Protein backbone atom coordinates (compact mmCIF):
# COMPACT_ATOMS: atom_id res chain seq x y z
CA UNK A 1 0.00 0.00 0.00
CA UNK A 2 2.80 2.43 0.92
CA UNK A 3 4.62 1.87 -2.38
CA UNK A 4 1.46 2.54 -4.36
CA UNK A 5 0.75 5.70 -2.37
CA UNK A 6 4.35 6.88 -2.83
CA UNK A 7 4.07 6.30 -6.58
CA UNK A 8 0.88 8.34 -6.71
CA UNK A 9 2.46 11.18 -4.77
CA UNK A 10 5.40 11.13 -7.18
CA UNK A 11 2.97 11.88 -10.01
CA UNK A 12 2.20 15.20 -8.34
CA UNK A 13 5.64 16.52 -9.23
CA UNK A 14 6.81 14.36 -12.13
CA UNK A 15 5.57 14.41 -15.73
CA UNK A 16 2.70 12.03 -16.43
CA UNK A 17 3.30 10.21 -19.71
CA UNK A 18 0.31 7.89 -19.49
CA UNK A 19 -2.81 8.87 -17.52
CA UNK A 20 -3.63 5.19 -17.08
CA UNK A 21 -0.68 4.77 -14.72
CA UNK A 22 -1.99 6.98 -11.88
CA UNK A 23 -5.57 5.92 -12.62
CA UNK A 24 -4.64 2.24 -12.27
CA UNK A 25 -2.82 2.96 -9.01
CA UNK A 26 -5.90 4.73 -7.64
CA UNK A 27 -8.14 1.84 -8.66
CA UNK A 28 -5.73 -0.64 -7.09
CA UNK A 29 -5.79 1.15 -3.74
CA UNK A 30 -9.55 1.55 -3.76
CA UNK A 31 -10.30 -2.02 -4.82
CA UNK A 32 -7.64 -4.01 -2.95
CA UNK A 33 -8.04 -2.23 0.37
CA UNK A 34 -11.77 -1.39 0.16
CA UNK A 35 -11.16 2.30 0.73
CA UNK A 36 -13.66 5.11 0.49
CA UNK A 37 -12.45 8.09 -1.52
CA UNK A 38 -12.50 11.63 -0.22
CA UNK A 39 -11.38 14.83 -1.91
CA UNK A 40 -10.37 17.68 0.38
CA UNK A 41 -10.29 20.84 -1.74
CA UNK A 42 -8.03 23.41 -0.09
CA UNK A 43 -7.98 25.47 -3.28
CA UNK A 44 -11.66 26.26 -2.79
CA UNK A 45 -11.91 26.32 1.00
CA UNK A 46 -9.32 28.91 1.94
CA UNK A 47 -8.89 32.27 3.66
CA UNK A 48 -10.01 34.16 0.55
CA UNK A 49 -13.35 32.34 0.39
CA UNK A 50 -13.69 32.72 4.16
CA UNK A 51 -13.34 36.52 3.93
CA UNK A 52 -15.78 36.70 1.02
CA UNK A 53 -18.27 34.50 2.86
CA UNK A 54 -18.10 36.63 5.99
CA UNK A 55 -18.69 39.77 3.95
CA UNK A 56 -21.66 38.23 2.15
CA UNK A 57 -23.06 36.98 5.45
CA UNK A 58 -22.98 40.53 6.82
CA UNK A 59 -24.66 41.85 3.67
CA UNK A 60 -27.34 39.20 3.96
CA UNK A 61 -28.07 40.11 7.57
CA UNK A 62 -28.31 43.82 6.66
CA UNK A 63 -30.71 42.91 3.85
CA UNK A 64 -32.70 40.74 6.27
CA UNK A 65 -32.16 37.77 3.97
CA UNK A 66 -31.70 35.20 6.71
CA UNK A 67 -31.72 32.18 4.41
CA UNK A 68 -28.77 33.62 2.47
CA UNK A 69 -27.07 34.52 5.77
CA UNK A 70 -27.55 30.96 7.05
CA UNK A 71 -26.07 29.54 3.83
CA UNK A 72 -23.07 31.84 4.16
CA UNK A 73 -22.63 30.85 7.81
CA UNK A 74 -22.57 27.19 6.82
CA UNK A 75 -19.94 27.90 4.15
CA UNK A 76 -17.97 29.91 6.72
CA UNK A 77 -17.97 26.93 9.10
CA UNK A 78 -16.86 24.64 6.28
CA UNK A 79 -13.97 26.95 5.39
CA UNK A 80 -12.90 27.17 9.02
CA UNK A 81 -12.95 23.37 9.27
CA UNK A 82 -10.78 22.97 6.15
CA UNK A 83 -8.33 25.68 7.22
CA UNK A 84 -7.96 24.11 10.67
CA UNK A 85 -7.37 20.67 9.11
CA UNK A 86 -4.78 22.07 6.69
CA UNK A 87 -2.97 23.84 9.52
CA UNK A 88 -3.17 20.86 11.91
CA UNK A 89 -1.70 18.54 9.26
CA UNK A 90 0.79 21.23 8.20
CA UNK A 91 -0.02 20.73 4.53
CA UNK A 92 1.24 23.17 1.91
CA UNK A 93 0.83 21.19 -1.29
CA UNK A 94 -1.33 18.44 -2.72
CA UNK A 95 -0.82 14.93 -1.42
CA UNK A 96 -2.48 11.53 -1.38
CA UNK A 97 -2.97 9.84 1.97
CA UNK A 98 -4.73 6.88 3.55
CA UNK A 99 -6.41 7.16 6.91
CA UNK A 100 -9.09 5.08 8.62
CA UNK A 101 -10.21 3.19 5.52
CA UNK A 102 -10.26 6.38 3.48
CA UNK A 103 -8.16 7.21 0.46
CA UNK A 104 -7.82 10.99 0.62
CA UNK A 105 -6.58 13.49 -1.93
CA UNK A 106 -5.66 16.78 -0.26
CA UNK A 107 -5.85 19.16 -3.21
CA UNK A 108 -4.26 22.61 -3.48
CA UNK A 109 -4.30 23.13 -7.26
CA UNK A 110 -0.82 24.62 -7.37
CA UNK A 111 0.60 22.59 -10.27
CA UNK A 112 -0.62 21.30 -13.61
CA UNK A 113 -0.51 17.73 -12.33
CA UNK A 114 -2.74 18.65 -9.40
CA UNK A 115 -5.55 19.46 -11.83
CA UNK A 116 -5.04 16.28 -13.86
CA UNK A 117 -4.92 14.03 -10.81
CA UNK A 118 -7.94 15.75 -9.27
CA UNK A 119 -9.89 15.02 -12.45
CA UNK A 120 -8.91 11.35 -12.34
CA UNK A 121 -9.70 11.12 -8.64
CA UNK A 122 -13.13 12.75 -9.09
CA UNK A 123 -14.01 10.22 -11.80
CA UNK A 124 -13.56 7.45 -9.26
CA UNK A 125 -15.70 9.03 -6.54
mmCIF file of C-alpha atoms in Angstrom:
data_model
loop_
_atom_site.group_PDB
_atom_site.id
_atom_site.type_symbol
_atom_site.label_atom_id
_atom_site.label_comp_id
_atom_site.label_asym_id
_atom_site.label_seq_id
_atom_site.Cartn_x
_atom_site.Cartn_y
_atom_site.Cartn_z
ATOM 1 C CA UNK A 1 0.000 0.000 0.000
ATOM 2 C CA UNK A 2 2.796 2.425 0.918
ATOM 3 C CA UNK A 3 4.616 1.874 -2.376
ATOM 4 C CA UNK A 4 1.458 2.544 -4.363
ATOM 5 C CA UNK A 5 0.750 5.696 -2.366
ATOM 6 C CA UNK A 6 4.349 6.881 -2.834
ATOM 7 C CA UNK A 7 4.070 6.300 -6.583
ATOM 8 C CA UNK A 8 0.876 8.339 -6.710
ATOM 9 C CA UNK A 9 2.461 11.175 -4.769
ATOM 10 C CA UNK A 10 5.400 11.129 -7.183
ATOM 11 C CA UNK A 11 2.975 11.879 -10.013
ATOM 12 C CA UNK A 12 2.198 15.197 -8.335
ATOM 13 C CA UNK A 13 5.643 16.516 -9.229
ATOM 14 C CA UNK A 14 6.808 14.356 -12.131
ATOM 15 C CA UNK A 15 5.565 14.413 -15.727
ATOM 16 C CA UNK A 16 2.697 12.031 -16.428
ATOM 17 C CA UNK A 17 3.301 10.214 -19.706
ATOM 18 C CA UNK A 18 0.312 7.893 -19.494
ATOM 19 C CA UNK A 19 -2.809 8.866 -17.517
ATOM 20 C CA UNK A 20 -3.635 5.192 -17.076
ATOM 21 C CA UNK A 21 -0.680 4.772 -14.722
ATOM 22 C CA UNK A 22 -1.988 6.977 -11.878
ATOM 23 C CA UNK A 23 -5.573 5.924 -12.617
ATOM 24 C CA UNK A 24 -4.643 2.243 -12.267
ATOM 25 C CA UNK A 25 -2.818 2.961 -9.010
ATOM 26 C CA UNK A 26 -5.903 4.731 -7.637
ATOM 27 C CA UNK A 27 -8.135 1.841 -8.662
ATOM 28 C CA UNK A 28 -5.726 -0.645 -7.091
ATOM 29 C CA UNK A 29 -5.788 1.149 -3.741
ATOM 30 C CA UNK A 30 -9.547 1.548 -3.763
ATOM 31 C CA UNK A 31 -10.296 -2.024 -4.817
ATOM 32 C CA UNK A 32 -7.641 -4.013 -2.952
ATOM 33 C CA UNK A 33 -8.039 -2.227 0.369
ATOM 34 C CA UNK A 34 -11.773 -1.389 0.158
ATOM 35 C CA UNK A 35 -11.157 2.304 0.728
ATOM 36 C CA UNK A 36 -13.660 5.112 0.486
ATOM 37 C CA UNK A 37 -12.448 8.088 -1.525
ATOM 38 C CA UNK A 38 -12.501 11.630 -0.221
ATOM 39 C CA UNK A 39 -11.380 14.828 -1.912
ATOM 40 C CA UNK A 40 -10.369 17.681 0.384
ATOM 41 C CA UNK A 41 -10.292 20.843 -1.736
ATOM 42 C CA UNK A 42 -8.030 23.410 -0.090
ATOM 43 C CA UNK A 43 -7.982 25.466 -3.276
ATOM 44 C CA UNK A 44 -11.662 26.265 -2.785
ATOM 45 C CA UNK A 45 -11.906 26.316 1.004
ATOM 46 C CA UNK A 46 -9.317 28.907 1.940
ATOM 47 C CA UNK A 47 -8.889 32.268 3.657
ATOM 48 C CA UNK A 48 -10.013 34.163 0.552
ATOM 49 C CA UNK A 49 -13.348 32.343 0.391
ATOM 50 C CA UNK A 50 -13.691 32.718 4.156
ATOM 51 C CA UNK A 51 -13.337 36.515 3.933
ATOM 52 C CA UNK A 52 -15.782 36.699 1.017
ATOM 53 C CA UNK A 53 -18.269 34.498 2.862
ATOM 54 C CA UNK A 54 -18.098 36.632 5.993
ATOM 55 C CA UNK A 55 -18.686 39.766 3.948
ATOM 56 C CA UNK A 56 -21.662 38.233 2.153
ATOM 57 C CA UNK A 57 -23.058 36.980 5.446
ATOM 58 C CA UNK A 58 -22.983 40.533 6.815
ATOM 59 C CA UNK A 59 -24.665 41.851 3.671
ATOM 60 C CA UNK A 60 -27.338 39.201 3.963
ATOM 61 C CA UNK A 61 -28.074 40.114 7.574
ATOM 62 C CA UNK A 62 -28.307 43.817 6.656
ATOM 63 C CA UNK A 63 -30.706 42.912 3.846
ATOM 64 C CA UNK A 64 -32.705 40.745 6.268
ATOM 65 C CA UNK A 65 -32.156 37.766 3.970
ATOM 66 C CA UNK A 66 -31.705 35.204 6.708
ATOM 67 C CA UNK A 67 -31.715 32.182 4.411
ATOM 68 C CA UNK A 68 -28.770 33.623 2.469
ATOM 69 C CA UNK A 69 -27.067 34.516 5.774
ATOM 70 C CA UNK A 70 -27.548 30.959 7.051
ATOM 71 C CA UNK A 71 -26.071 29.539 3.834
ATOM 72 C CA UNK A 72 -23.073 31.842 4.164
ATOM 73 C CA UNK A 73 -22.635 30.853 7.809
ATOM 74 C CA UNK A 74 -22.574 27.188 6.824
ATOM 75 C CA UNK A 75 -19.941 27.898 4.150
ATOM 76 C CA UNK A 76 -17.973 29.914 6.720
ATOM 77 C CA UNK A 77 -17.970 26.929 9.096
ATOM 78 C CA UNK A 78 -16.863 24.635 6.278
ATOM 79 C CA UNK A 79 -13.968 26.952 5.386
ATOM 80 C CA UNK A 80 -12.895 27.172 9.019
ATOM 81 C CA UNK A 81 -12.947 23.374 9.266
ATOM 82 C CA UNK A 82 -10.785 22.972 6.152
ATOM 83 C CA UNK A 83 -8.330 25.683 7.221
ATOM 84 C CA UNK A 84 -7.959 24.109 10.672
ATOM 85 C CA UNK A 85 -7.367 20.674 9.113
ATOM 86 C CA UNK A 86 -4.775 22.070 6.685
ATOM 87 C CA UNK A 87 -2.966 23.837 9.523
ATOM 88 C CA UNK A 88 -3.166 20.863 11.905
ATOM 89 C CA UNK A 89 -1.698 18.537 9.261
ATOM 90 C CA UNK A 90 0.793 21.227 8.201
ATOM 91 C CA UNK A 91 -0.023 20.729 4.535
ATOM 92 C CA UNK A 92 1.237 23.166 1.912
ATOM 93 C CA UNK A 93 0.830 21.189 -1.291
ATOM 94 C CA UNK A 94 -1.330 18.437 -2.718
ATOM 95 C CA UNK A 95 -0.825 14.929 -1.419
ATOM 96 C CA UNK A 96 -2.475 11.529 -1.381
ATOM 97 C CA UNK A 97 -2.972 9.844 1.968
ATOM 98 C CA UNK A 98 -4.728 6.885 3.549
ATOM 99 C CA UNK A 99 -6.406 7.159 6.913
ATOM 100 C CA UNK A 100 -9.094 5.084 8.624
ATOM 101 C CA UNK A 101 -10.211 3.189 5.519
ATOM 102 C CA UNK A 102 -10.264 6.382 3.482
ATOM 103 C CA UNK A 103 -8.161 7.206 0.463
ATOM 104 C CA UNK A 104 -7.823 10.989 0.624
ATOM 105 C CA UNK A 105 -6.580 13.493 -1.925
ATOM 106 C CA UNK A 106 -5.658 16.776 -0.261
ATOM 107 C CA UNK A 107 -5.848 19.159 -3.206
ATOM 108 C CA UNK A 108 -4.255 22.607 -3.476
ATOM 109 C CA UNK A 109 -4.299 23.128 -7.256
ATOM 110 C CA UNK A 110 -0.817 24.616 -7.369
ATOM 111 C CA UNK A 111 0.604 22.595 -10.269
ATOM 112 C CA UNK A 112 -0.618 21.297 -13.606
ATOM 113 C CA UNK A 113 -0.507 17.727 -12.335
ATOM 114 C CA UNK A 114 -2.740 18.651 -9.399
ATOM 115 C CA UNK A 115 -5.555 19.457 -11.834
ATOM 116 C CA UNK A 116 -5.045 16.284 -13.858
ATOM 117 C CA UNK A 117 -4.922 14.033 -10.809
ATOM 118 C CA UNK A 118 -7.941 15.753 -9.267
ATOM 119 C CA UNK A 119 -9.891 15.019 -12.449
ATOM 120 C CA UNK A 120 -8.914 11.353 -12.345
ATOM 121 C CA UNK A 121 -9.704 11.124 -8.644
ATOM 122 C CA UNK A 122 -13.126 12.749 -9.095
ATOM 123 C CA UNK A 123 -14.009 10.222 -11.799
ATOM 124 C CA UNK A 124 -13.560 7.450 -9.256
ATOM 125 C CA UNK A 125 -15.699 9.029 -6.541
#
